[in-house]
Amino acid sequence: MGGDRTPERRPAGELEASVLAALWAADGPLSPGRVQETMGGSLARTTVTTILSRLYEKGAVTRKRSGRGFVYVPTEDASGLTARRMHAELAKDQDRGAVLSRFVSQLSGEDERLLRALLDGEGDAA
């Protein structure tokens, strides 16, 4: 059938990132409907609700009751979430030294200097 108009499926991680971006840009808690509107209405509300539920289960958002549903707030900013993901990946490997060594060996010179400054206690070296 050449006339298939089914939209291409986006990876779950991409959808989660889009939902989190909408929450980070908000001034306060958002309902699934408001998240859907913020994202341009391209996703079904049920899809947005499913993504928010998954993010809640992962600890990336908190929720509180609002009427018959929930409103959602991210638990941390983008940098904090990335750091948590890095820790989770590191925890999956038994040879942490090898993982960290490989990670450091692949840093750019600028990132290596930044990491060294942070490890030397120079606070926010960015």
Short mmCIF file of C-alpha atoms in Angstrom, two decimals:
data_model
loop_
_atom_site.label_atom_id
_atom_site.label_comp_id
_atom_site.label_asym_id
_atom_site.label_seq_id
_atom_site.Cartn_x
_atom_site.Cartn_y
_atom_site.Cartn_z
CA MET A 1 0.00 0.00 0.00
CA GLY A 2 1.68 3.18 -1.16
CA GLY A 3 -0.74 5.52 0.64
CA ASP A 4 0.18 4.66 4.22
CA ARG A 5 -0.13 7.88 6.19
CA THR A 6 0.81 6.53 9.59
CA PRO A 7 3.21 8.98 11.21
CA GLU A 8 6.71 7.69 11.78
CA ARG A 9 7.20 6.46 15.34
CA ARG A 10 9.66 8.49 17.36
CA PRO A 11 11.92 6.77 19.88
CA ALA A 12 10.64 6.85 23.47
CA GLY A 13 13.74 8.75 24.61
CA GLU A 14 13.04 11.50 22.10
CA LEU A 15 9.44 11.80 23.28
CA GLU A 16 10.53 11.87 26.92
CA ALA A 17 13.05 14.60 26.12
CA SER A 18 10.35 16.65 24.37
CA VAL A 19 7.97 16.30 27.31
CA LEU A 20 10.72 17.25 29.77
CA ALA A 21 11.62 20.28 27.64
CA ALA A 22 7.99 21.42 27.84
CA LEU A 23 8.02 21.02 31.63
CA TRP A 24 11.36 22.84 32.00
CA ALA A 25 10.03 25.77 29.95
CA ALA A 26 6.89 26.06 32.10
CA ASP A 27 6.45 28.49 34.98
CA GLY A 28 4.85 25.80 37.13
CA PRO A 29 3.20 22.39 37.14
CA LEU A 30 1.53 21.25 33.92
CA SER A 31 -1.30 18.83 33.26
CA PRO A 32 -0.94 16.33 30.41
CA GLY A 33 -3.28 18.51 28.34
CA ARG A 34 -1.11 21.60 28.86
CA VAL A 35 2.02 19.60 28.02
CA GLN A 36 0.29 18.44 24.83
CA GLU A 37 -0.61 22.04 23.91
CA THR A 38 2.91 23.27 24.68
CA MET A 39 4.30 20.63 22.33
CA GLY A 40 2.04 21.85 19.53
CA GLY A 41 -0.64 19.19 19.84
CA SER A 42 1.24 16.70 17.66
CA LEU A 43 0.84 13.88 20.18
CA ALA A 44 -2.34 12.34 21.53
CA ARG A 45 -3.11 13.26 25.11
CA THR A 46 -3.03 9.57 26.05
CA THR A 47 0.52 9.36 24.65
CA VAL A 48 1.59 12.40 26.69
CA THR A 49 -0.02 10.89 29.80
CA THR A 50 1.82 7.60 29.23
CA ILE A 51 5.14 9.41 28.82
CA LEU A 52 4.54 11.44 31.99
CA SER A 53 3.69 8.24 33.89
CA ARG A 54 6.94 6.64 32.70
CA LEU A 55 8.92 9.73 33.69
CA TYR A 56 7.22 9.62 37.11
CA GLU A 57 8.18 5.95 37.55
CA LYS A 58 11.79 6.83 36.64
CA GLY A 59 11.83 9.67 39.18
CA ALA A 60 12.33 12.35 36.52
CA VAL A 61 9.09 14.16 37.45
CA THR A 62 6.89 14.54 40.50
CA ARG A 63 3.14 14.81 40.37
CA LYS A 64 0.34 16.03 42.56
CA ARG A 65 -3.38 15.61 42.36
CA SER A 66 -5.23 18.40 40.58
CA GLY A 67 -8.94 17.81 40.13
CA ARG A 68 -9.45 14.37 38.63
CA GLY A 69 -5.92 14.13 37.25
CA PHE A 70 -2.36 15.12 38.00
CA VAL A 71 -0.03 18.00 37.27
CA TYR A 72 3.67 17.33 36.74
CA VAL A 73 6.95 19.09 37.60
CA PRO A 74 10.47 17.95 36.67
CA THR A 75 12.54 16.80 39.65
CA GLU A 76 15.68 18.47 38.33
CA ASP A 77 17.00 20.57 35.49
CA ALA A 78 18.50 19.16 32.29
CA SER A 79 22.03 19.03 33.73
CA GLY A 80 20.86 17.17 36.81
CA LEU A 81 18.97 14.64 34.72
CA THR A 82 21.99 14.04 32.49
CA ALA A 83 24.18 13.55 35.55
CA ARG A 84 21.69 11.04 36.99
CA ARG A 85 21.69 9.11 33.69
CA MET A 86 25.50 9.07 33.68
CA HIS A 87 25.50 7.66 37.23
CA ALA A 88 22.95 5.02 36.24
CA GLU A 89 25.08 3.93 33.27
CA LEU A 90 28.19 3.81 35.44
CA ALA A 91 26.40 1.68 38.02
CA LYS A 92 25.57 -0.95 35.36
CA ASP A 93 29.22 -1.93 34.86
CA GLN A 94 31.23 -3.83 37.46
CA ASP A 95 34.56 -2.34 36.31
CA ARG A 96 33.91 1.30 37.14
CA GLY A 97 37.60 2.13 36.74
CA ALA A 98 37.61 0.92 33.15
CA VAL A 99 34.44 2.84 32.32
CA LEU A 100 35.72 6.06 33.89
CA SER A 101 39.11 5.62 32.22
CA ARG A 102 37.49 5.18 28.81
CA PHE A 103 35.20 8.14 29.44
CA VAL A 104 38.07 10.44 30.42
CA SER A 105 40.24 9.29 27.51
CA GLN A 106 37.50 10.37 25.09
CA LEU A 107 37.02 13.88 26.52
CA SER A 108 37.97 16.90 24.46
CA GLY A 109 40.82 19.01 25.80
CA GLU A 110 38.37 21.66 26.95
CA ASP A 111 36.16 19.13 28.75
CA GLU A 112 39.21 17.55 30.36
CA ARG A 113 40.34 20.94 31.72
CA LEU A 114 36.82 21.61 33.01
CA LEU A 115 36.63 18.22 34.73
CA ARG A 116 40.08 18.70 36.26
CA ALA A 117 39.06 22.13 37.60
CA LEU A 118 35.90 20.67 39.10
CA LEU A 119 37.81 17.81 40.71
CA ASP A 120 40.34 20.29 42.11
CA GLY A 121 37.48 22.03 43.90
CA GLU A 122 37.25 25.12 41.77
CA GLY A 123 33.46 25.04 42.05
CA ASP A 124 31.51 25.85 38.91
CA ALA A 125 34.41 26.02 36.49
CA ALA A 126 32.13 26.58 33.47
#
